[in-house]
Amino acid sequence: MQLHNTSKKFQRYLALTALCAGMAAAMPSAHAANWLMLQGTEPADNAPRAKVWGFIQPMYSKDFSDAFAGKYVPPKLIGPSLDSQSSFNILRARIGVRGTGFPLDSHINYFLLTEFGNNAITNGGKYGSYKPYLTDASITLNYIKGARVRLGLFKYPGAEEGLQGIAAFPYIGYTSVTNQMLLERFPTNGETNIAPQTVPNADMNAFSAPVGAFRDVGAQVFDAFDVGNWEHTYAVMLGNGHGVQMSDNNSSKDLYLYWSSAYLFDKSAKGPFRPSLKMFTWYQKGKRTDAYDNTKEQDRKRYGVGVSYLKKPFRVSAEYMWGQGMIFQGQQNPQRMFNNNKAAGGYIEGGYFIPNTKFELDLRYDTYKRNKGIMKGPTPEAKFNTWTAGVNYHFNKKTRFTLDYSIRKYSSVFTPVNNQLKDVKGLLALQVTAVF
């Protein structure tokens, strides 16, 4: 019976893929770029055989939260080490190469990227476990009109914060809903929960595997097509559901669906800052094997909808997301990851590029409700509301300085948890981004 159901699901995937491909094949090809096209394809007519590229992001962070009973929890400490309240860091240092098989075959292109920075990918595990990591390794086959095929390790189609190129992200930190509900952690057997600790030399990260980094190993069918000034984009992907880790820890596959429709104010513009009004929606579903009892599996579902507008000097975007199963309970709580709890949250943010200057002013509000409706027990309902004010100074198109200050108001319905969350205060972060 299980095999029969799996076969029926796979047939539905194929039918959906064929439908999207058929729609795309009937439309003229798009020329302007979007996140899926920017990171998954190369222009067949003039792409180099090998283009080396990357970026570096040194930063400084200071957390102004207070301890409760002399001890701290992860929201009051600086990651990825989570051992103090202020730190200099090389958050990201990525280098990669991309290109096509030209002149042998320009229909095939590749994308390779490695991470040397100190973050939840390279040091997402227990304190002091840093090591460089391969984050992307994919090829795209551009033989079928309306149905490009991407294979390997790459960003799955999904929420805007995870899908977009991080070097173009106007803030230093993710929103709470993206960080907690979408940036997936993977517990392994033997990891145990950690109680609040004193600083310095706290060790609050109990996970030994890298975060998912909005990536997966799998196969994706996708493309974009124009209808007048509108650009429509679709993607259907099947993946292992194990993040940047190459292994597949269960027999189930994750399904990812994505659709966006963007009105292009200037069809000749390209790149991440092209003027447009974009609406998008996405869905993902999979299963996770319980690391502490591998006879059990837990469903994991996420979906969302959003809109973005960019036409200088203004930028506005908003997104709302829902999730059930595998709701993250904090870096100190790996044993509470396997749950069927519900969560939801979103953000609205905007930017203003001051005319005739190099300054960009940003403001973001994000909200997240974790473990919705659970009033007691080890995973009680908690709320995370944050205002972030930011300034970007663009030295040039490839180098900028970013200053963010976040005001955080966290709470929980359960007093012991609330005692720590109510003392979470402001967070200052400064960062330089240099793209090469």
PDB file of C-alpha atoms in Angstrom, residues 112-395:
ATOM      1  CA  LEU A 112      30.275  25.783  -7.538  1.00  0.00           C
ATOM      2  CA  LEU A 113      30.596  27.687  -4.209  1.00  0.00           C
ATOM      3  CA  THR A 114      32.512  27.116  -0.956  1.00  0.00           C
ATOM      4  CA  GLU A 115      32.156  28.769   2.461  1.00  0.00           C
ATOM      5  CA  PHE A 116      35.224  29.720   4.545  1.00  0.00           C
ATOM      6  CA  GLY A 117      33.489  32.135   6.964  1.00  0.00           C
ATOM      7  CA  ASN A 118      32.624  31.449  10.611  1.00  0.00           C
ATOM      8  CA  ASN A 119      28.872  30.808  10.748  1.00  0.00           C
ATOM      9  CA  ALA A 120      26.191  28.183  11.332  1.00  0.00           C
ATOM     10  CA  ILE A 121      27.303  26.266   8.218  1.00  0.00           C
ATOM     11  CA  THR A 122      30.994  25.960   9.042  1.00  0.00           C
ATOM     12  CA  ASN A 123      30.635  26.215  12.821  1.00  0.00           C
ATOM     13  CA  GLY A 124      26.978  25.279  13.216  1.00  0.00           C
ATOM     14  CA  GLY A 125      27.967  22.370  15.369  1.00  0.00           C
ATOM     15  CA  LYS A 126      29.373  22.300  18.839  1.00  0.00           C
ATOM     16  CA  TYR A 127      31.744  25.071  19.888  1.00  0.00           C
ATOM     17  CA  GLY A 128      35.117  24.858  18.195  1.00  0.00           C
ATOM     18  CA  SER A 129      34.092  22.558  15.340  1.00  0.00           C
ATOM     19  CA  TYR A 130      34.870  24.998  12.488  1.00  0.00           C
ATOM     20  CA  LYS A 131      35.637  23.615   9.038  1.00  0.00           C
ATOM     21  CA  PRO A 132      35.110  25.025   5.493  1.00  0.00           C
ATOM     22  CA  TYR A 133      32.066  23.667   3.673  1.00  0.00           C
ATOM     23  CA  LEU A 134      30.882  23.131   0.105  1.00  0.00           C
ATOM     24  CA  THR A 135      27.528  24.944  -0.181  1.00  0.00           C
ATOM     25  CA  ASP A 136      26.739  24.653  -3.908  1.00  0.00           C
ATOM     26  CA  ALA A 137      27.675  22.160  -6.591  1.00  0.00           C
ATOM     27  CA  SER A 138      25.193  21.962  -9.458  1.00  0.00           C
ATOM     28  CA  ILE A 139      24.804  21.680 -13.201  1.00  0.00           C
ATOM     29  CA  THR A 140      21.879  22.998 -15.269  1.00  0.00           C
ATOM     30  CA  LEU A 141      20.758  21.356 -18.509  1.00  0.00           C
ATOM     31  CA  ASN A 142      19.132  23.892 -20.845  1.00  0.00           C
ATOM     32  CA  TYR A 143      17.994  21.574 -23.636  1.00  0.00           C
ATOM     33  CA  ILE A 144      14.194  21.597 -23.194  1.00  0.00           C
ATOM     34  CA  LYS A 145      12.359  24.841 -23.952  1.00  0.00           C
ATOM     35  CA  GLY A 146      10.408  25.897 -20.871  1.00  0.00           C
ATOM     36  CA  ALA A 147      11.842  23.140 -18.665  1.00  0.00           C
ATOM     37  CA  ARG A 148      15.437  23.661 -17.566  1.00  0.00           C
ATOM     38  CA  VAL A 149      16.767  20.908 -15.307  1.00  0.00           C
ATOM     39  CA  ARG A 150      19.135  21.651 -12.399  1.00  0.00           C
ATOM     40  CA  LEU A 151      20.881  18.786 -10.575  1.00  0.00           C
ATOM     41  CA  GLY A 152      23.105  18.691  -7.479  1.00  0.00           C
ATOM     42  CA  LEU A 153      23.410  20.816  -4.308  1.00  0.00           C
ATOM     43  CA  PHE A 154      21.854  24.294  -4.532  1.00  0.00           C
ATOM     44  CA  LYS A 155      19.300  26.658  -2.982  1.00  0.00           C
ATOM     45  CA  TYR A 156      15.811  25.197  -3.081  1.00  0.00           C
ATOM     46  CA  PRO A 157      12.939  27.419  -4.328  1.00  0.00           C
ATOM     47  CA  GLY A 158      11.256  29.080  -1.338  1.00  0.00           C
ATOM     48  CA  ALA A 159      10.992  32.168   0.845  1.00  0.00           C
ATOM     49  CA  GLU A 160      12.582  35.388  -0.387  1.00  0.00           C
ATOM     50  CA  GLU A 161      15.138  35.795   2.444  1.00  0.00           C
ATOM     51  CA  GLY A 162      16.528  32.316   1.859  1.00  0.00           C
ATOM     52  CA  LEU A 163      16.347  32.308  -1.918  1.00  0.00           C
ATOM     53  CA  GLN A 164      17.954  35.681  -2.597  1.00  0.00           C
ATOM     54  CA  GLY A 165      21.695  36.170  -2.983  1.00  0.00           C
ATOM     55  CA  ILE A 166      22.972  36.904   0.527  1.00  0.00           C
ATOM     56  CA  ALA A 167      25.513  39.447  -0.750  1.00  0.00           C
ATOM     57  CA  ALA A 168      22.560  41.624  -1.848  1.00  0.00           C
ATOM     58  CA  PHE A 169      20.638  41.230   1.444  1.00  0.00           C
ATOM     59  CA  PRO A 170      20.180  44.773   2.896  1.00  0.00           C
ATOM     60  CA  TYR A 171      20.286  43.625   6.572  1.00  0.00           C
ATOM     61  CA  ILE A 172      22.933  41.725   8.559  1.00  0.00           C
ATOM     62  CA  GLY A 173      20.631  39.251  10.338  1.00  0.00           C
ATOM     63  CA  TYR A 174      17.617  37.264   9.204  1.00  0.00           C
ATOM     64  CA  THR A 175      14.143  37.811  10.635  1.00  0.00           C
ATOM     65  CA  SER A 176      13.091  35.545  13.530  1.00  0.00           C
ATOM     66  CA  VAL A 177      10.625  33.624  11.353  1.00  0.00           C
ATOM     67  CA  THR A 178      13.286  32.874   8.737  1.00  0.00           C
ATOM     68  CA  ASN A 179      15.980  32.084  11.302  1.00  0.00           C
ATOM     69  CA  GLN A 180      13.821  29.785  13.430  1.00  0.00           C
ATOM     70  CA  MET A 181      11.227  28.275  11.083  1.00  0.00           C
ATOM     71  CA  LEU A 182      13.141  28.023   7.788  1.00  0.00           C
ATOM     72  CA  LEU A 183      16.865  27.832   8.609  1.00  0.00           C
ATOM     73  CA  GLU A 184      16.701  24.151   9.453  1.00  0.00           C
ATOM     74  CA  ARG A 185      18.813  22.397  12.107  1.00  0.00           C
ATOM     75  CA  PHE A 186      19.500  18.655  12.154  1.00  0.00           C
ATOM     76  CA  PRO A 187      19.855  16.927  15.559  1.00  0.00           C
ATOM     77  CA  THR A 188      21.912  13.749  15.779  1.00  0.00           C
ATOM     78  CA  ASN A 189      21.724  10.963  18.307  1.00  0.00           C
ATOM     79  CA  GLY A 190      23.712  11.694  21.473  1.00  0.00           C
ATOM     80  CA  GLU A 191      23.108  15.460  21.500  1.00  0.00           C
ATOM     81  CA  THR A 192      21.392  16.637  24.677  1.00  0.00           C
ATOM     82  CA  ASN A 193      19.692  19.829  25.806  1.00  0.00           C
ATOM     83  CA  ILE A 194      21.848  22.465  27.537  1.00  0.00           C
ATOM     84  CA  ALA A 195      20.688  24.571  30.506  1.00  0.00           C
ATOM     85  CA  PRO A 196      21.363  28.376  30.636  1.00  0.00           C
ATOM     86  CA  GLN A 197      25.010  29.192  31.316  1.00  0.00           C
ATOM     87  CA  THR A 198      27.243  32.005  32.517  1.00  0.00           C
ATOM     88  CA  VAL A 199      29.601  34.009  30.296  1.00  0.00           C
ATOM     89  CA  PRO A 200      32.365  34.115  29.201  1.00  0.00           C
ATOM     90  CA  ASN A 201      33.035  30.603  27.913  1.00  0.00           C
ATOM     91  CA  ALA A 202      29.405  29.519  27.713  1.00  0.00           C
ATOM     92  CA  ASP A 203      28.720  26.694  25.228  1.00  0.00           C
ATOM     93  CA  MET A 204      25.068  26.907  24.207  1.00  0.00           C
ATOM     94  CA  ASN A 205      25.065  25.283  20.748  1.00  0.00           C
ATOM     95  CA  ALA A 206      24.180  21.617  21.148  1.00  0.00           C
ATOM     96  CA  PHE A 207      23.905  20.717  17.441  1.00  0.00           C
ATOM     97  CA  SER A 208      26.830  18.982  15.736  1.00  0.00           C
ATOM     98  CA  ALA A 209      25.638  19.273  12.078  1.00  0.00           C
ATOM     99  CA  PRO A 210      25.600  22.385   9.852  1.00  0.00           C
ATOM    100  CA  VAL A 211      22.328  24.260   9.307  1.00  0.00           C
ATOM    101  CA  GLY A 212      20.382  23.576   6.130  1.00  0.00           C
ATOM    102  CA  ALA A 213      21.410  26.958   4.640  1.00  0.00           C
ATOM    103  CA  PHE A 214      18.208  26.955   2.500  1.00  0.00           C
ATOM    104  CA  ARG A 215      19.824  24.290   0.323  1.00  0.00           C
ATOM    105  CA  ASP A 216      19.246  20.669  -0.591  1.00  0.00           C
ATOM    106  CA  VAL A 217      20.617  17.968  -2.870  1.00  0.00           C
ATOM    107  CA  GLY A 218      18.148  17.045  -5.581  1.00  0.00           C
ATOM    108  CA  ALA A 219      16.664  17.748  -9.011  1.00  0.00           C
ATOM    109  CA  GLN A 220      14.708  20.832 -10.062  1.00  0.00           C
ATOM    110  CA  VAL A 221      12.685  21.643 -13.191  1.00  0.00           C
ATOM    111  CA  PHE A 222      12.229  25.385 -13.666  1.00  0.00           C
ATOM    112  CA  ASP A 223      12.126  28.305 -16.074  1.00  0.00           C
ATOM    113  CA  ALA A 224      10.805  31.834 -16.604  1.00  0.00           C
ATOM    114  CA  PHE A 225       8.709  33.237 -19.448  1.00  0.00           C
ATOM    115  CA  ASP A 226       7.376  36.637 -20.509  1.00  0.00           C
ATOM    116  CA  VAL A 227       3.821  37.813 -21.165  1.00  0.00           C
ATOM    117  CA  GLY A 228       4.122  41.473 -22.117  1.00  0.00           C
ATOM    118  CA  ASN A 229       5.821  43.243 -19.209  1.00  0.00           C
ATOM    119  CA  TRP A 230       5.080  40.327 -16.867  1.00  0.00           C
ATOM    120  CA  GLU A 231       7.640  37.646 -16.106  1.00  0.00           C
ATOM    121  CA  HIS A 232       6.328  34.374 -14.689  1.00  0.00           C
ATOM    122  CA  THR A 233       8.642  31.853 -13.022  1.00  0.00           C
ATOM    123  CA  TYR A 234       7.996  28.328 -11.795  1.00  0.00           C
ATOM    124  CA  ALA A 235      10.026  25.613 -10.085  1.00  0.00           C
ATOM    125  CA  VAL A 236       9.334  22.026  -9.020  1.00  0.00           C
ATOM    126  CA  MET A 237      12.034  20.235  -7.031  1.00  0.00           C
ATOM    127  CA  LEU A 238      12.568  16.912  -5.273  1.00  0.00           C
ATOM    128  CA  GLY A 239      15.375  16.773  -2.697  1.00  0.00           C
ATOM    129  CA  ASN A 240      16.869  14.688   0.096  1.00  0.00           C
ATOM    130  CA  GLY A 241      15.639  17.083   2.817  1.00  0.00           C
ATOM    131  CA  HIS A 242      19.044  17.066   4.554  1.00  0.00           C
ATOM    132  CA  GLY A 243      20.387  20.585   3.886  1.00  0.00           C
ATOM    133  CA  VAL A 244      23.996  20.963   2.724  1.00  0.00           C
ATOM    134  CA  GLN A 245      24.820  17.479   4.003  1.00  0.00           C
ATOM    135  CA  MET A 246      25.376  15.131   1.066  1.00  0.00           C
ATOM    136  CA  SER A 247      23.862  12.066   2.711  1.00  0.00           C
ATOM    137  CA  ASP A 248      20.160  11.136   2.629  1.00  0.00           C
ATOM    138  CA  ASN A 249      19.036  10.028   6.091  1.00  0.00           C
ATOM    139  CA  ASN A 250      15.640   8.577   5.121  1.00  0.00           C
ATOM    140  CA  SER A 251      13.742   7.073   2.170  1.00  0.00           C
ATOM    141  CA  SER A 252      11.352  10.034   1.756  1.00  0.00           C
ATOM    142  CA  LYS A 253      11.973  12.981  -0.554  1.00  0.00           C
ATOM    143  CA  ASP A 254      11.127  16.632   0.061  1.00  0.00           C
ATOM    144  CA  LEU A 255       8.848  18.364  -2.438  1.00  0.00           C
ATOM    145  CA  TYR A 256       9.394  22.066  -3.240  1.00  0.00           C
ATOM    146  CA  LEU A 257       6.977  24.169  -5.332  1.00  0.00           C
ATOM    147  CA  TYR A 258       7.427  27.817  -6.320  1.00  0.00           C
ATOM    148  CA  TRP A 259       5.632  30.401  -8.445  1.00  0.00           C
ATOM    149  CA  SER A 260       6.268  34.125  -8.975  1.00  0.00           C
ATOM    150  CA  SER A 261       4.793  36.755 -11.284  1.00  0.00           C
ATOM    151  CA  ALA A 262       6.744  39.993 -11.656  1.00  0.00           C
ATOM    152  CA  TYR A 263       5.769  43.192 -13.469  1.00  0.00           C
ATOM    153  CA  LEU A 264       8.972  44.574 -14.969  1.00  0.00           C
ATOM    154  CA  PHE A 265       9.182  48.372 -15.059  1.00  0.00           C
ATOM    155  CA  ASP A 266      12.251  48.083 -17.316  1.00  0.00           C
ATOM    156  CA  LYS A 267      12.581  44.829 -19.293  1.00  0.00           C
ATOM    157  CA  SER A 268      16.141  45.681 -20.323  1.00  0.00           C
ATOM    158  CA  ALA A 269      17.323  45.820 -16.684  1.00  0.00           C
ATOM    159  CA  LYS A 270      19.085  42.757 -15.268  1.00  0.00           C
ATOM    160  CA  GLY A 271      20.512  41.600 -11.948  1.00  0.00           C
ATOM    161  CA  PRO A 272      19.224  41.648  -8.352  1.00  0.00           C
ATOM    162  CA  PHE A 273      18.204  45.333  -8.358  1.00  0.00           C
ATOM    163  CA  ARG A 274      16.051  45.435 -11.471  1.00  0.00           C
ATOM    164  CA  PRO A 275      12.893  47.574 -10.950  1.00  0.00           C
ATOM    165  CA  SER A 276       9.846  45.338 -10.578  1.00  0.00           C
ATOM    166  CA  LEU A 277       6.718  44.450  -8.613  1.00  0.00           C
ATOM    167  CA  LYS A 278       6.836  40.747  -7.743  1.00  0.00           C
ATOM    168  CA  MET A 279       4.251  38.454  -6.128  1.00  0.00           C
ATOM    169  CA  PHE A 280       5.248  34.961  -5.121  1.00  0.00           C
ATOM    170  CA  THR A 281       4.142  31.849  -3.265  1.00  0.00           C
ATOM    171  CA  TRP A 282       5.941  28.655  -2.266  1.00  0.00           C
ATOM    172  CA  TYR A 283       5.377  25.284  -0.585  1.00  0.00           C
ATOM    173  CA  GLN A 284       7.580  22.525   0.804  1.00  0.00           C
ATOM    174  CA  LYS A 285       6.817  19.203   2.459  1.00  0.00           C
ATOM    175  CA  GLY A 286       8.942  16.308   3.684  1.00  0.00           C
ATOM    176  CA  LYS A 287       9.662  13.846   6.466  1.00  0.00           C
ATOM    177  CA  ARG A 288      12.432  13.666   9.052  1.00  0.00           C
ATOM    178  CA  THR A 289      13.639  10.517  10.793  1.00  0.00           C
ATOM    179  CA  ASP A 290      13.745  10.907  14.589  1.00  0.00           C
ATOM    180  CA  ALA A 291      17.449  10.926  15.497  1.00  0.00           C
ATOM    181  CA  TYR A 292      16.673   9.528  18.948  1.00  0.00           C
ATOM    182  CA  ASP A 293      14.328   6.757  17.715  1.00  0.00           C
ATOM    183  CA  ASN A 294      14.904   5.899  14.043  1.00  0.00           C
ATOM    184  CA  THR A 295      11.688   3.836  13.917  1.00  0.00           C
ATOM    185  CA  LYS A 296       9.723   7.108  13.988  1.00  0.00           C
ATOM    186  CA  GLU A 297       9.248   9.776  11.323  1.00  0.00           C
ATOM    187  CA  GLN A 298       7.965  13.330  11.643  1.00  0.00           C
ATOM    188  CA  ASP A 299       6.212  15.328   8.892  1.00  0.00           C
ATOM    189  CA  ARG A 300       7.646  18.778   8.161  1.00  0.00           C
ATOM    190  CA  LYS A 301       5.598  21.339   6.194  1.00  0.00           C
ATOM    191  CA  ARG A 302       6.269  24.987   5.329  1.00  0.00           C
ATOM    192  CA  TYR A 303       4.495  27.439   2.987  1.00  0.00           C
ATOM    193  CA  GLY A 304       4.303  31.169   2.394  1.00  0.00           C
ATOM    194  CA  VAL A 305       3.217  34.110   0.246  1.00  0.00           C
ATOM    195  CA  GLY A 306       4.819  37.492  -0.349  1.00  0.00           C
ATOM    196  CA  VAL A 307       5.240  40.619  -2.445  1.00  0.00           C
ATOM    197  CA  SER A 308       8.157  42.916  -3.230  1.00  0.00           C
ATOM    198  CA  TYR A 309       8.439  46.316  -4.922  1.00  0.00           C
ATOM    199  CA  LEU A 310      11.640  47.959  -6.083  1.00  0.00           C
ATOM    200  CA  LYS A 311      11.835  51.180  -8.028  1.00  0.00           C
ATOM    201  CA  LYS A 312      14.468  53.535  -6.720  1.00  0.00           C
ATOM    202  CA  PRO A 313      14.478  55.482  -4.514  1.00  0.00           C
ATOM    203  CA  PHE A 314      11.978  53.146  -2.775  1.00  0.00           C
ATOM    204  CA  ARG A 315      11.925  49.461  -1.869  1.00  0.00           C
ATOM    205  CA  VAL A 316       9.151  47.625   0.036  1.00  0.00           C
ATOM    206  CA  SER A 317       8.617  43.915   0.661  1.00  0.00           C
ATOM    207  CA  ALA A 318       6.437  41.721   2.877  1.00  0.00           C
ATOM    208  CA  GLU A 319       6.007  37.990   3.396  1.00  0.00           C
ATOM    209  CA  TYR A 320       3.969  35.704   5.653  1.00  0.00           C
ATOM    210  CA  MET A 321       4.782  32.057   6.368  1.00  0.00           C
ATOM    211  CA  TRP A 322       3.309  29.049   8.146  1.00  0.00           C
ATOM    212  CA  GLY A 323       4.847  25.798   9.360  1.00  0.00           C
ATOM    213  CA  GLN A 324       4.027  22.548  11.132  1.00  0.00           C
ATOM    214  CA  GLY A 325       6.375  19.881  12.439  1.00  0.00           C
ATOM    215  CA  MET A 326      10.075  20.093  13.318  1.00  0.00           C
ATOM    216  CA  ILE A 327       9.619  23.546  14.888  1.00  0.00           C
ATOM    217  CA  PHE A 328      13.033  24.748  16.141  1.00  0.00           C
ATOM    218  CA  GLN A 329      13.199  25.296  19.939  1.00  0.00           C
ATOM    219  CA  GLY A 330      16.611  26.963  20.178  1.00  0.00           C
ATOM    220  CA  GLN A 331      20.261  26.012  19.655  1.00  0.00           C
ATOM    221  CA  GLN A 332      20.327  24.556  23.184  1.00  0.00           C
ATOM    222  CA  ASN A 333      17.395  22.161  22.637  1.00  0.00           C
ATOM    223  CA  PRO A 334      18.101  19.452  20.002  1.00  0.00           C
ATOM    224  CA  GLN A 335      15.980  16.868  21.836  1.00  0.00           C
ATOM    225  CA  ARG A 336      12.832  19.010  21.360  1.00  0.00           C
ATOM    226  CA  MET A 337      13.134  19.313  17.575  1.00  0.00           C
ATOM    227  CA  PHE A 338      10.976  16.290  16.749  1.00  0.00           C
ATOM    228  CA  ASN A 339       7.527  17.780  17.343  1.00  0.00           C
ATOM    229  CA  ASN A 340       4.305  18.372  15.443  1.00  0.00           C
ATOM    230  CA  ASN A 341       3.909  21.952  16.710  1.00  0.00           C
ATOM    231  CA  LYS A 342       2.640  24.839  14.595  1.00  0.00           C
ATOM    232  CA  ALA A 343       4.272  28.215  13.965  1.00  0.00           C
ATOM    233  CA  ALA A 344       3.679  31.314  11.834  1.00  0.00           C
ATOM    234  CA  GLY A 345       5.211  34.703  11.220  1.00  0.00           C
ATOM    235  CA  GLY A 346       6.174  37.345   8.742  1.00  0.00           C
ATOM    236  CA  TYR A 347       7.782  40.682   8.088  1.00  0.00           C
ATOM    237  CA  ILE A 348       7.318  44.002   6.358  1.00  0.00           C
ATOM    238  CA  GLU A 349      10.335  46.099   5.475  1.00  0.00           C
ATOM    239  CA  GLY A 350      11.344  48.979   3.284  1.00  0.00           C
ATOM    240  CA  GLY A 351      14.311  50.975   2.097  1.00  0.00           C
ATOM    241  CA  TYR A 352      14.902  54.516   0.840  1.00  0.00           C
ATOM    242  CA  PHE A 353      17.901  55.335  -1.352  1.00  0.00           C
ATOM    243  CA  ILE A 354      18.621  59.013  -0.595  1.00  0.00           C
ATOM    244  CA  PRO A 355      18.925  60.705  -4.021  1.00  0.00           C
ATOM    245  CA  ASN A 356      22.383  61.935  -5.077  1.00  0.00           C
ATOM    246  CA  THR A 357      24.046  60.237  -2.093  1.00  0.00           C
ATOM    247  CA  LYS A 358      25.476  56.782  -1.320  1.00  0.00           C
ATOM    248  CA  PHE A 359      23.169  56.247   1.670  1.00  0.00           C
ATOM    249  CA  GLU A 360      20.297  53.770   1.930  1.00  0.00           C
ATOM    250  CA  LEU A 361      17.969  53.877   4.964  1.00  0.00           C
ATOM    251  CA  ASP A 362      16.162  50.657   5.968  1.00  0.00           C
ATOM    252  CA  LEU A 363      13.434  49.726   8.445  1.00  0.00           C
ATOM    253  CA  ARG A 364      12.019  46.259   9.134  1.00  0.00           C
ATOM    254  CA  TYR A 365       9.402  44.793  11.472  1.00  0.00           C
ATOM    255  CA  ASP A 366       9.186  41.045  11.900  1.00  0.00           C
ATOM    256  CA  THR A 367       7.045  38.831  14.098  1.00  0.00           C
ATOM    257  CA  TYR A 368       7.067  35.109  14.868  1.00  0.00           C
ATOM    258  CA  LYS A 369       4.822  32.920  17.041  1.00  0.00           C
ATOM    259  CA  ARG A 370       6.355  29.548  17.942  1.00  0.00           C
ATOM    260  CA  ASN A 371       4.408  26.512  19.235  1.00  0.00           C
ATOM    261  CA  LYS A 372       1.023  28.153  18.606  1.00  0.00           C
ATOM    262  CA  GLY A 373      -1.673  27.256  21.127  1.00  0.00           C
ATOM    263  CA  ILE A 374       0.574  25.261  23.501  1.00  0.00           C
ATOM    264  CA  MET A 375       0.112  26.762  26.964  1.00  0.00           C
ATOM    265  CA  LYS A 376       2.296  24.376  29.000  1.00  0.00           C
ATOM    266  CA  GLY A 377       4.888  21.620  28.724  1.00  0.00           C
ATOM    267  CA  PRO A 378       8.480  21.623  27.422  1.00  0.00           C
ATOM    268  CA  THR A 379       7.628  23.556  24.218  1.00  0.00           C
ATOM    269  CA  PRO A 380       5.302  26.398  25.268  1.00  0.00           C
ATOM    270  CA  GLU A 381       4.058  29.165  22.968  1.00  0.00           C
ATOM    271  CA  ALA A 382       6.511  32.023  22.533  1.00  0.00           C
ATOM    272  CA  LYS A 383       6.419  35.317  20.600  1.00  0.00           C
ATOM    273  CA  PHE A 384       9.316  37.149  18.967  1.00  0.00           C
ATOM    274  CA  ASN A 385       8.754  40.746  17.783  1.00  0.00           C
ATOM    275  CA  THR A 386      11.643  42.799  16.384  1.00  0.00           C
ATOM    276  CA  TRP A 387      12.149  46.271  14.923  1.00  0.00           C
ATOM    277  CA  THR A 388      15.393  46.723  12.953  1.00  0.00           C
ATOM    278  CA  ALA A 389      16.653  50.107  11.767  1.00  0.00           C
ATOM    279  CA  GLY A 390      19.559  50.057   9.342  1.00  0.00           C
ATOM    280  CA  VAL A 391      21.864  52.215   7.224  1.00  0.00           C
ATOM    281  CA  ASN A 392      23.783  51.060   4.162  1.00  0.00           C
ATOM    282  CA  TYR A 393      26.582  53.201   2.745  1.00  0.00           C
ATOM    283  CA  HIS A 394      27.401  52.054  -0.792  1.00  0.00           C
ATOM    284  CA  PHE A 395      31.058  52.829  -1.539  1.00  0.00           C
TER     285      PHE A 395
END
